[in-house]
CSV table of C-alpha atoms and ligand atoms in Angstrom, one decimal:
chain,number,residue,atom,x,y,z
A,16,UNK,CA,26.3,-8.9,6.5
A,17,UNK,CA,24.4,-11.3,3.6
A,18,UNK,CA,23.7,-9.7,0.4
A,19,UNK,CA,20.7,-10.0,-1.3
A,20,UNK,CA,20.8,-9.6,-4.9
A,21,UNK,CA,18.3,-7.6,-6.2
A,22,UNK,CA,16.8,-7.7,-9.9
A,23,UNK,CA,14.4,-4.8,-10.5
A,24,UNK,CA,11.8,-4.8,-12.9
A,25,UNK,CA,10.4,-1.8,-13.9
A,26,UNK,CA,11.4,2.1,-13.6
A,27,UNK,CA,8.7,3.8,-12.5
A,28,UNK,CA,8.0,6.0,-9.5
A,29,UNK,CA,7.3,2.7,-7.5
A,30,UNK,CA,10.6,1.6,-8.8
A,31,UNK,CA,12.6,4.6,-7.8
A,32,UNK,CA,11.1,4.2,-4.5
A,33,UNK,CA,12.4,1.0,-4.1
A,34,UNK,CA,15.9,1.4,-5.2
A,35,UNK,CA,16.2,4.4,-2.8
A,36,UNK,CA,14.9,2.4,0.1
A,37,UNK,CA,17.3,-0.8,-0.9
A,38,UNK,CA,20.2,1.4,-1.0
A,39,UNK,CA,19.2,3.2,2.3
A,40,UNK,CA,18.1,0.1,4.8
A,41,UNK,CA,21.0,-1.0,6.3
A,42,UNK,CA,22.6,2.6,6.9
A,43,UNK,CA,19.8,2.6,9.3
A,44,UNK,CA,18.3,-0.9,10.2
A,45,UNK,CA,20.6,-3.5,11.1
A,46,UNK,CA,19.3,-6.8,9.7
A,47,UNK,CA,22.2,-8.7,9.1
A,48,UNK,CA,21.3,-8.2,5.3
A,49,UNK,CA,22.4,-6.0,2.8
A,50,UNK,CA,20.5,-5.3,-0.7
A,51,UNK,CA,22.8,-5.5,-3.8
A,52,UNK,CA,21.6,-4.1,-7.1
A,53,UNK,CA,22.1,-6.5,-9.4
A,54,UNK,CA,20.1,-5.6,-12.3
A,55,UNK,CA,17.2,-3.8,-13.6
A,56,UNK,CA,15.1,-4.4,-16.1
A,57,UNK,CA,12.4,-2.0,-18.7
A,58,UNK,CA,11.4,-1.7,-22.4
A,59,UNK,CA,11.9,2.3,-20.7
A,60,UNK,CA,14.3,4.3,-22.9
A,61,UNK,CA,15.7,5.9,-20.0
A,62,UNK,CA,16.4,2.4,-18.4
A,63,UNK,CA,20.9,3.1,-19.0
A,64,UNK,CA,20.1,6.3,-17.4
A,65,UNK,CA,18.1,4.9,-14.3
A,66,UNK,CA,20.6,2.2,-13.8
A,67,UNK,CA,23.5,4.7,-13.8
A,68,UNK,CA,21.6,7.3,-11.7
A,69,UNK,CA,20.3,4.6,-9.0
A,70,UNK,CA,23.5,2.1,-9.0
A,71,UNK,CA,22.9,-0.7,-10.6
A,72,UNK,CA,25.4,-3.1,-11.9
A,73,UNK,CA,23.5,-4.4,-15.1
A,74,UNK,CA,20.5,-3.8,-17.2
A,75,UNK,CA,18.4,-6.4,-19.2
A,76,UNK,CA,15.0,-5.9,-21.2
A,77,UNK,CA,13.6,-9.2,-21.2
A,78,UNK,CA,12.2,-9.9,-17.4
A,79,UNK,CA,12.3,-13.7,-18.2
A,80,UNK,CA,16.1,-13.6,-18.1
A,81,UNK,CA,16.5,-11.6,-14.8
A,82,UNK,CA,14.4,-14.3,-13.4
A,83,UNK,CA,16.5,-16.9,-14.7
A,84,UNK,CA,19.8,-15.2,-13.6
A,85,UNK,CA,21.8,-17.3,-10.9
A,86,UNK,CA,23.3,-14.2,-9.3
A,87,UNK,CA,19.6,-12.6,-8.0
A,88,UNK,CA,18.1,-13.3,-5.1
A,89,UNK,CA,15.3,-11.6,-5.3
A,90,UNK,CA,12.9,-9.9,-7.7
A,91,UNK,CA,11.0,-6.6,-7.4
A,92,UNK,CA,8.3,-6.4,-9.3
A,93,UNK,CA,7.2,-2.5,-10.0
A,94,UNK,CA,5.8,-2.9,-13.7
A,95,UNK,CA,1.9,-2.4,-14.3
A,96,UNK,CA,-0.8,-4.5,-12.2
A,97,UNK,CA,-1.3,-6.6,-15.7
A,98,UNK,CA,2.4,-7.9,-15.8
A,99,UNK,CA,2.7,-9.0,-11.7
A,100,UNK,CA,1.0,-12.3,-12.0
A,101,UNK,CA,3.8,-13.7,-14.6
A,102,UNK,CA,6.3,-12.3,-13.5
A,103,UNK,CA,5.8,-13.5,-9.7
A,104,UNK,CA,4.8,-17.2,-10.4
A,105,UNK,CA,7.7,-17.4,-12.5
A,106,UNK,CA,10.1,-16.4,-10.0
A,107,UNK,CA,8.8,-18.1,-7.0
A,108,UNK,CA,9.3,-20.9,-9.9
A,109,UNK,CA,12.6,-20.1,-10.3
A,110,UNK,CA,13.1,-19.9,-6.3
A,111,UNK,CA,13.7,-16.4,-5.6
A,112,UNK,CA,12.4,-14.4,-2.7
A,113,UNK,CA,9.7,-11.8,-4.5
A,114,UNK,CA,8.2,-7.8,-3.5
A,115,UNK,CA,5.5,-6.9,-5.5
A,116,UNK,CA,3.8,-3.7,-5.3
A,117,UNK,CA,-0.1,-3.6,-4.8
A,118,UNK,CA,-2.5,-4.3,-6.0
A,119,UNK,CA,-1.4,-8.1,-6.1
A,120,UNK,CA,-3.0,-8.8,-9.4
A,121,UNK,CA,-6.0,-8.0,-12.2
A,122,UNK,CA,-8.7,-10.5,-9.8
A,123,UNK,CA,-8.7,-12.9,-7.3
A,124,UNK,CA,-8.3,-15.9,-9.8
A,125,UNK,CA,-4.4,-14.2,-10.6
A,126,UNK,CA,-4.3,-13.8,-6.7
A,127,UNK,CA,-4.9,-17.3,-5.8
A,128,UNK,CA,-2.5,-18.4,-8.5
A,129,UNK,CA,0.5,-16.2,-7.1
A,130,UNK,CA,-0.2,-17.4,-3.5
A,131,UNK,CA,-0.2,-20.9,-4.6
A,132,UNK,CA,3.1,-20.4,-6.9
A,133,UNK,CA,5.2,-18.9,-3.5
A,134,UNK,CA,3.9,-21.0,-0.6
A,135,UNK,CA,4.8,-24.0,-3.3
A,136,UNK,CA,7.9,-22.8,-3.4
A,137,UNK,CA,8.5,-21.2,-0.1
A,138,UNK,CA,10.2,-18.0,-1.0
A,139,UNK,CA,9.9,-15.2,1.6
A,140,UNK,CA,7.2,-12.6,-0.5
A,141,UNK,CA,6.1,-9.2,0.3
A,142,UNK,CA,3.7,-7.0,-1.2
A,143,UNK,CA,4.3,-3.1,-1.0
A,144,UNK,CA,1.4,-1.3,1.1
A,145,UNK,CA,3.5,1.1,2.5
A,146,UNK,CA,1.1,3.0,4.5
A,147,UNK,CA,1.4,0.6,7.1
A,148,UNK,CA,4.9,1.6,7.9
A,149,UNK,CA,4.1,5.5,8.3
A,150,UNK,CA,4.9,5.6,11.9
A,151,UNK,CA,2.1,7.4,13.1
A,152,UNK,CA,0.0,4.4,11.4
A,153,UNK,CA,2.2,1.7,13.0
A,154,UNK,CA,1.6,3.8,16.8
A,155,UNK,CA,-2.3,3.5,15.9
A,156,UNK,CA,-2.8,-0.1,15.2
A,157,UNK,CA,-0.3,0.1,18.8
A,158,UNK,CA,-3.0,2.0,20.2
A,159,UNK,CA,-5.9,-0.6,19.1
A,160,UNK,CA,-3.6,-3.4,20.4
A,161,UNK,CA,-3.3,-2.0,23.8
A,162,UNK,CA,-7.0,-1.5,23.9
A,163,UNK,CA,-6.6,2.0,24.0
A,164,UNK,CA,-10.4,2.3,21.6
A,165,UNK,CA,-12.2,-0.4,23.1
A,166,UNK,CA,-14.8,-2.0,21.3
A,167,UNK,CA,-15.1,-0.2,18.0
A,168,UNK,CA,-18.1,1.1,16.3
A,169,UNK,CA,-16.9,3.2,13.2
A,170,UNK,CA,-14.1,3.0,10.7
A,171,UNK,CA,-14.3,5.8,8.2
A,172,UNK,CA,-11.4,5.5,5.2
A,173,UNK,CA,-11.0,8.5,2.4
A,174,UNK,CA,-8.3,8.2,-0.1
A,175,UNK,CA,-8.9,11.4,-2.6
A,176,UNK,CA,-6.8,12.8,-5.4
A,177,UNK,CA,-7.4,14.9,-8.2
A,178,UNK,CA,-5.1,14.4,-11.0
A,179,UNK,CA,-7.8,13.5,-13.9
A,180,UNK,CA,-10.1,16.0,-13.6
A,181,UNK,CA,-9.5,16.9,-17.1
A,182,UNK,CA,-11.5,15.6,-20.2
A,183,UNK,CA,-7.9,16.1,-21.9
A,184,UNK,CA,-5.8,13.7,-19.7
A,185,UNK,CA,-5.3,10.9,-22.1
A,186,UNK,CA,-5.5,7.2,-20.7
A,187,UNK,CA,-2.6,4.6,-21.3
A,188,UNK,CA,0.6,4.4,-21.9
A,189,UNK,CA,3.9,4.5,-19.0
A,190,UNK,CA,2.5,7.4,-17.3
A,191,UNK,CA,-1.0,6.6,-17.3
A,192,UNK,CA,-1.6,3.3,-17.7
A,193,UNK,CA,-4.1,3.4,-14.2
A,194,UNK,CA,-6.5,5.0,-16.1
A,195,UNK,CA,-6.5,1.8,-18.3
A,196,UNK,CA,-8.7,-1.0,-16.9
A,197,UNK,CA,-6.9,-3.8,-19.4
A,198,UNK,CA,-3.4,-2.9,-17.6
A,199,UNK,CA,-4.5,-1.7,-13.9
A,200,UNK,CA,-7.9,-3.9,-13.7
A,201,UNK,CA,-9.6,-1.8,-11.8
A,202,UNK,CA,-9.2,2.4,-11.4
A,203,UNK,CA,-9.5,3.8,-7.7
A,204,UNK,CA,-10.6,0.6,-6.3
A,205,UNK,CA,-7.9,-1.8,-7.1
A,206,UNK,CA,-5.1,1.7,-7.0
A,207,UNK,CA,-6.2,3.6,-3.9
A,208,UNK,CA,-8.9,1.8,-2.2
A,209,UNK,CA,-6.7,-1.3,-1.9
A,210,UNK,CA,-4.4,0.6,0.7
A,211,UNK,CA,-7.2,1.5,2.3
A,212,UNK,CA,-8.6,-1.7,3.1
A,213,UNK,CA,-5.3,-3.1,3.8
A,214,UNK,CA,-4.9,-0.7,6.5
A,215,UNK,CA,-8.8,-1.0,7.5
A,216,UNK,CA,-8.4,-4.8,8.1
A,217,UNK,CA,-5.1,-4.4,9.6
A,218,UNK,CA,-6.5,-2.2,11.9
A,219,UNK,CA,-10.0,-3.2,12.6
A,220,UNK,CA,-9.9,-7.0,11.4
A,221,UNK,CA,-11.6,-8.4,8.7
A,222,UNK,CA,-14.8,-7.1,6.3
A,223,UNK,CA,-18.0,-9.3,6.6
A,224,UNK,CA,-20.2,-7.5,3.4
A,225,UNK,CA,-20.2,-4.6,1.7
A,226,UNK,CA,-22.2,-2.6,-1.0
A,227,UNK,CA,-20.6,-0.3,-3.0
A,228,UNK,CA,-21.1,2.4,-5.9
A,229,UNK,CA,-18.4,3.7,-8.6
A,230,UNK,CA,-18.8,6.2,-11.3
A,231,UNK,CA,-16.9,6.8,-14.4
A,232,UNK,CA,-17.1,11.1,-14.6
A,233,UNK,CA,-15.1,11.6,-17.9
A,234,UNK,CA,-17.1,8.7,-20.2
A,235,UNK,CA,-14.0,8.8,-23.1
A,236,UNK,CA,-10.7,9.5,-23.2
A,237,UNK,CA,-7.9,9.7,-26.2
A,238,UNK,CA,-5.7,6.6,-25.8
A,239,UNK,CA,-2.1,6.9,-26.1
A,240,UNK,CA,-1.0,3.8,-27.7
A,241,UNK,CA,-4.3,3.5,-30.2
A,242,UNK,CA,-4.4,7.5,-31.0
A,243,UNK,CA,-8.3,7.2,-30.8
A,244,UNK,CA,-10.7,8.3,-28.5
A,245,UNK,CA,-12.0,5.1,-26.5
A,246,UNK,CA,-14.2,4.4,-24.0
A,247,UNK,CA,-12.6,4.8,-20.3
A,248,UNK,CA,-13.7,1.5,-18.3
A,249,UNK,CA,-12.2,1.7,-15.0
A,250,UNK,CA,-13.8,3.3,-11.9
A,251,UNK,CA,-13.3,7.2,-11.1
A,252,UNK,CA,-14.5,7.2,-8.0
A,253,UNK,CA,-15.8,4.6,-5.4
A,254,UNK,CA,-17.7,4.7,-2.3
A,255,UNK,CA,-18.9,1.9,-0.5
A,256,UNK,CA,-20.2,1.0,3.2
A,257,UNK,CA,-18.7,-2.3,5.1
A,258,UNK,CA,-19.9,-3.8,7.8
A,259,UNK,CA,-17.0,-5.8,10.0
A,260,UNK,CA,-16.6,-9.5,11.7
A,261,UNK,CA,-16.2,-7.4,14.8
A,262,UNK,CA,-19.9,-5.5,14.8
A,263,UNK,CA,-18.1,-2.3,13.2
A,264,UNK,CA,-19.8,-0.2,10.5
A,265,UNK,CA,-17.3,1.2,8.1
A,266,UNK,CA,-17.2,4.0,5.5
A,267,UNK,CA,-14.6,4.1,2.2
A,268,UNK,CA,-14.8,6.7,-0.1
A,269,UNK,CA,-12.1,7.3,-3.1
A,270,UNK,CA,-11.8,9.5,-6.1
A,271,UNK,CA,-9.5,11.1,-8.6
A,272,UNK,CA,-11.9,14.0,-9.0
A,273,UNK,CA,-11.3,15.2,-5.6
A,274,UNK,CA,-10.1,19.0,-6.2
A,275,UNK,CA,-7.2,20.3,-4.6
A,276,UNK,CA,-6.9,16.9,-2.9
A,277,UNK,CA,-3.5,15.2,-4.0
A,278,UNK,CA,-2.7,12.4,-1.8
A,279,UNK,CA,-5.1,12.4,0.8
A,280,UNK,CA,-5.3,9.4,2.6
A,281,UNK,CA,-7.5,9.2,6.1
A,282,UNK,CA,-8.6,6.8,8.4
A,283,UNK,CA,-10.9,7.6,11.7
A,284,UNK,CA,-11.8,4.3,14.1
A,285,UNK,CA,-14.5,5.6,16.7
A,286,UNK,CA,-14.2,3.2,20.0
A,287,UNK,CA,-16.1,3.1,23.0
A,288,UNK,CA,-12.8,4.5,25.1
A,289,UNK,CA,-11.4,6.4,22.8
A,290,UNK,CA,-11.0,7.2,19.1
A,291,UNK,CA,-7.6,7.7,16.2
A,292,UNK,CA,-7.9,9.8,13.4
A,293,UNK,CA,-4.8,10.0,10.5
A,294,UNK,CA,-4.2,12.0,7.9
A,295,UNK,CA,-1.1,11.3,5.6
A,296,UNK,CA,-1.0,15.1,4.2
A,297,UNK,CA,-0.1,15.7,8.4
A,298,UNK,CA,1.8,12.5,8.5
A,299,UNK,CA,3.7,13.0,11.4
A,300,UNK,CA,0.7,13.4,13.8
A,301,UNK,CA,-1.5,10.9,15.4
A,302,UNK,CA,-4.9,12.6,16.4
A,303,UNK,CA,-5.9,10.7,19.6
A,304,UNK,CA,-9.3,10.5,21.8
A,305,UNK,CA,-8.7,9.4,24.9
A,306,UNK,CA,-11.9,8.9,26.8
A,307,UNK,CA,-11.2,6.3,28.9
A,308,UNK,CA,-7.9,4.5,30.3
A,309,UNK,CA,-7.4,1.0,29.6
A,310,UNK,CA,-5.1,0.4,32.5
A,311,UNK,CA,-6.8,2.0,35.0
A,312,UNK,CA,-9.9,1.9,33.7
A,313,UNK,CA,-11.0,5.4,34.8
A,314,UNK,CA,-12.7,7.7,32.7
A,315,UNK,CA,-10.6,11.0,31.4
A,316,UNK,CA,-11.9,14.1,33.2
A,317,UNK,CA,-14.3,15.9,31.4
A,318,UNK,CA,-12.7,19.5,32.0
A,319,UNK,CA,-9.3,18.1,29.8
A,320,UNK,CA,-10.7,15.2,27.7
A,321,UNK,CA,-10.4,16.0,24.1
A,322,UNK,CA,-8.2,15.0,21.0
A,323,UNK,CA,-4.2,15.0,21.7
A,324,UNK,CA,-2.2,15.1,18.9
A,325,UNK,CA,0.5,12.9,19.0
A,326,UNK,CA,3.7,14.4,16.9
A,327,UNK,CA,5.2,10.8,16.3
A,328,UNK,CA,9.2,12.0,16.5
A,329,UNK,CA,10.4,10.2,19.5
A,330,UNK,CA,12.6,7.5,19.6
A,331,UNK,CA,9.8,5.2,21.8
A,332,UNK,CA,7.8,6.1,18.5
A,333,UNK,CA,7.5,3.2,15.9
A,334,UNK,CA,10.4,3.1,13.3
A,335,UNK,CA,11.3,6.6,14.4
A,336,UNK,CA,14.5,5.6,17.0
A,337,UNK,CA,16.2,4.5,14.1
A,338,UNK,CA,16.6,7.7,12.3
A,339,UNK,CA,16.9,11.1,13.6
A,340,UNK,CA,16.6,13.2,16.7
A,341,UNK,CA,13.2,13.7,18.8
A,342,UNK,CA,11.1,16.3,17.0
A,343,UNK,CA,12.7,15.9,13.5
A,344,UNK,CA,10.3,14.4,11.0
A,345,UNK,CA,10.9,11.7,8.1
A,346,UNK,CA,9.0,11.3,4.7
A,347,UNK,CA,7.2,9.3,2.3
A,348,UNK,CA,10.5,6.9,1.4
A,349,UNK,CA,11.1,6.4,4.7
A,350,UNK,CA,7.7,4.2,4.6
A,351,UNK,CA,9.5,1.9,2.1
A,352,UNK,CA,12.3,1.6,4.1
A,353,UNK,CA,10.7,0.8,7.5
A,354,UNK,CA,9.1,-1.7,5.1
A,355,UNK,CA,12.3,-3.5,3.8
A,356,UNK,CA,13.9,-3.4,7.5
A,357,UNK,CA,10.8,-5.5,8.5
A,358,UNK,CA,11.6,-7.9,5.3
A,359,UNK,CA,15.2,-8.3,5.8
A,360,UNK,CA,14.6,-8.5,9.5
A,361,UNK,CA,12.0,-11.4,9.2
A,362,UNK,CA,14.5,-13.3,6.8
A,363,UNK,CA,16.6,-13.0,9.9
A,364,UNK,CA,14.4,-14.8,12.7
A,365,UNK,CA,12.5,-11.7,13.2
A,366,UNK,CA,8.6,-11.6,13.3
A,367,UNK,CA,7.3,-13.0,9.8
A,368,UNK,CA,6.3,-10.2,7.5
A,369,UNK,CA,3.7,-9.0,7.1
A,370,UNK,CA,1.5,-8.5,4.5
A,371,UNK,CA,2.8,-10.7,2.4
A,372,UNK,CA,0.9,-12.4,-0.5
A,373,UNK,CA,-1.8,-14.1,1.5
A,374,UNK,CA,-2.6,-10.7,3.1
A,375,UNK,CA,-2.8,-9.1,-0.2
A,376,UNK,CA,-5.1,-11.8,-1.5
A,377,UNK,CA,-7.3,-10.7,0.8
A,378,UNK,CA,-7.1,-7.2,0.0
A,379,UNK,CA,-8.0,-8.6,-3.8
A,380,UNK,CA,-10.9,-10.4,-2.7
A,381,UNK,CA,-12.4,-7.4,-0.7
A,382,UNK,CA,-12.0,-5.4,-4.1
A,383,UNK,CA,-13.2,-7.7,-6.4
A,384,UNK,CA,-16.2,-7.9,-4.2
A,385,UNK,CA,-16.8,-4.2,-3.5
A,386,UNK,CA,-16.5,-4.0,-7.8
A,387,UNK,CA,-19.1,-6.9,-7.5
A,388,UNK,CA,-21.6,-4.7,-5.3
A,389,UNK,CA,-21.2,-1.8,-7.7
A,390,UNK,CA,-22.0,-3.9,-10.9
A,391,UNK,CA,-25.2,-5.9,-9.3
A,392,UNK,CA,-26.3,-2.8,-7.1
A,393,UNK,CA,-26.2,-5.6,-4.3
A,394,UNK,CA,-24.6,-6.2,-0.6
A,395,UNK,CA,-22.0,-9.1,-1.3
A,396,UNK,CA,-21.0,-11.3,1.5
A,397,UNK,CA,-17.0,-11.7,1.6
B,26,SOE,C1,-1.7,6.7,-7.6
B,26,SOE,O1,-1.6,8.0,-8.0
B,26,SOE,C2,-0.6,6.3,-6.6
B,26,SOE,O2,0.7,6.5,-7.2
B,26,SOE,C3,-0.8,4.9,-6.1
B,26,SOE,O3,-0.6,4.0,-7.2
B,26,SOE,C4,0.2,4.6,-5.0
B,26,SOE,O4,0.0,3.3,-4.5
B,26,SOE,C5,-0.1,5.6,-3.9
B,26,SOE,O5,0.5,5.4,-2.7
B,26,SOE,C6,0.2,7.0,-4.4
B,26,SOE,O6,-0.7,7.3,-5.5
C-alpha cells in the first residue's frame, strides 16, 4: 500500500471528521493507498491534545510551513471559509494533492482562482460535500440513472436547523465564526444551502435561474473577538425557487431558526414514473414511488402502488458491502469515509472524483447568484 501523507489544517469538527475517516479507510476500502498523519496545524490551544488524541506525528502553527514540508502529500483544509482560498492555491503551488471542505470559497472570483491554481498544477482536489456519499443518497441518484423517475417535474430541497434562535448566541470567534459574514461569506446559503444544491445538480442536473429571498431574524449580535454588539450581516434563512436546464421547477428552503430541527436535510424529485424522497434524520431509508417500470415499461398496479421504503443495509446497497452485515446501519463519518475511498480509489485508476473543485465552483456560482436574487429582488440567469 502507498502512503499519503497527510497535513491537516485546522481542528474543528470538520477536522475531527476527517482524521477519523483517514484513519478508518483502508480498514475498509482497499485502494492501494493508505493515509498517514503527518502533521496538523491550528493557532487552537488544544492543538498538542488533538494531535495526541487523533495520531498525528507532528504539530505546526503556521499553515505556510505544512505547505512547504517535503514529507506531505496532501493538505486538508478544514479552517474557516475565509482562509480556504490561500491556503489551496498555495498548495496546489507547492504540488500537493488538496480536500477542502465546502463551501469552496468567500465568491466566485476566490473560486475561479482555486480552480485555476489546481488544474495549473494538476493535483488530484476534492471538496467535502459529504451528503453525496450517504448511501441511501448514492442509491437515489442510482435510481435517476436507471430511469427509474422519468422525466422530472419537481425538486424540493429543505436544509433546517435551529441552533441560533437566541438573541444571546454571540457571532464570531472558533465556535461561531458562521454567524460571521467576514469569515464564512455567506450564513445558510453558502453553509447549508451549498449541500443542497450540490446534491440538487448532482441529482437533477444543472440550475437555469433562480429568485431567491433571505432574512436576517436577530438584526445584532455581541461579537466575540470585538466585545461589542454589531450588526449580524449574513443570511438567517434563505428560500429561493429554481427553475432547471432539464424543464424542472425546484424549491430550496434553509434556516437556522427552524425549531426542534437540528440537521434536517431533505430532498423530494417528483418524476413522471416515479418519485424519491430523503431525509438525513432517517438516513438509512430511501422513500421510493414506483409508478411505473422502466424495464418493462408497465405501469405499477393501482391496488399495491405506493411509497416503499428502501432500508439501505444490503451489501448490493451503495458503500454498504464494505462495512457490516445486511440490516445493520452506519453513521454520519461513514459519509467521509465512503468519500476518501472514492479519492484514494480515483488516484488509483478508478472513476475520477467527483466533486472536485470545478464541481464546487459551480456550487459557488449558483450561491452567489441565489445572494444576487435576494439583494436585487430579481430572477438571475446562471
Ligand atoms: C453547520 O451547522 C454544519 O456544521 C455545516 O457546516 C456542515 O457542512 C453540515 O453538514 C452540518 O452542519
Amino acid at each position: 500500500m502507498k502512503e499519503i501523507r497527510v497535513g491537516q489544517i485546522g481542528t474543528g469538527f470538520m477536522g475531527r471528521t476527517h482524521s477519523n475517516a483517514y484513519l478508518q479507510v483502508p480498514r475498509f476500502f482497499q485502494t492501494g493507498y493508505k493515509p498517514v498523519l503527518k502533521c496538523v496545524c491550528s493557532l487552537d490551544k488544544t492543538l498538542e491534545e488533538y494531535a495526541a488524541n487523533w495520531g498525528y506525528e507532528s504539530t505546526e502553527t503556521d499553515w505556510r510551513k505544512v505547505v512547504e514540508r517535503d514529507d506531505i502529500d496532501l493538505i486538508d483544509i478544514v479552517v474557516p471559509n475565509n482562509l480556504h482560498h490561500d491556503i489551496v492555491v498555495a498548495a496546489a503551488e507547492a504540488g500537493k494533492m488538496v480536500i477542502c471542505e465546502k463551501p469552496l470559497a468567500m465568491n466566485m472570483q476566490q473560486a475561479e482562482a482555486m480552480v485555476a491554481a489546481v488544474e495549473k498544477a494538476g493535483v488530484a482536489n476534492m471538496v467535502s460535500f459529504n451528503y453525496r456519499r450517504v448511501p441511501a443518497v448514492t442509491l437515489a441518484k442510482q435510481l435517476i440513472d436507471e430511469n427509474r423517475i422519468g422525466r422530472p417535474f419537481h425538486y424540493n430541497s429543505v436544509y433546517n436547523q435551529d441552533y441560533t434562535i437566541s438573541a444571546n448566541v454571540p457571532q464570531g470567534g472558533a465556535a461561531l465564526w458562521r454567524l460571521d459574514s467576514k469569515v464564512a461569506g455567506s450564513g445558510v446559503t453558502g453553509d447549508l444551502l451549498a449541500h443542497a444544491i450540490d446534491l440538487a445538480e448532482w441529482l437533477n442536473g444543472p440550475i437555469a435561474r433562480v429568485t431567491a429571498k433571505t432574512e436576517i431574524f436577530v438584526k445584532e449580535r455581541l461579537h466575540v473577538e470585538t466585545g461589542k454588539m454589531e450588526p449580524v450581516t449574513i443570511d438567517d434563512a434563505c428560500a429561493f425557487i429554481a427553475v432547471f436546464q432539464n424543464g424542472s421547477f425546484g424549491t430550496f428552503h434553509s434556516t437556522r431558526y427552524a425549531r426542534g430541527r437540528k440537521n434536517h436535510n431533505t430532498f423530494e424529485l417528483n418524476g413522471e414514473n416515479g418519485a424519491v424522497y430523503f431525509d438525513l434524520e432517517v438516513p438509512h431509508s430511501l422513500q421510493f414511488f414506483r409508478y411505473r417500470d422502466p424495464e418493462t415499461g408497465e405501469k405499477t398496479p393501482d391496488h399495491i402502488v405506493g411509497w416503499q421504503s428502501i432500508h439501505v443495509t444490503n451489501s448490493e446497497h451503495p458503500y454498504m458491502g464494505h462495512y457490516w452485515v445486511p440490516g445493520t446501519t452506519i453513521g454520519y463519518e461513514h459519509t467521509f469515509i465512503n468519500s476518501f475511498a472514492d479519492f484514494l480509489n480515483s488516484l488509483n485508476g478508478g472513476p475520477k472524483f467527483q466533486p472536485d473543485m470545478r464541481s464546487a465552483m459551480r456550487v459557488q456560482l449558483v450561491c452567489d447568484k441565489v445572494l444576487e436574487s435576494a439583494r436585487t429582488e430579481k430572477w438571475v440567469e446562471l
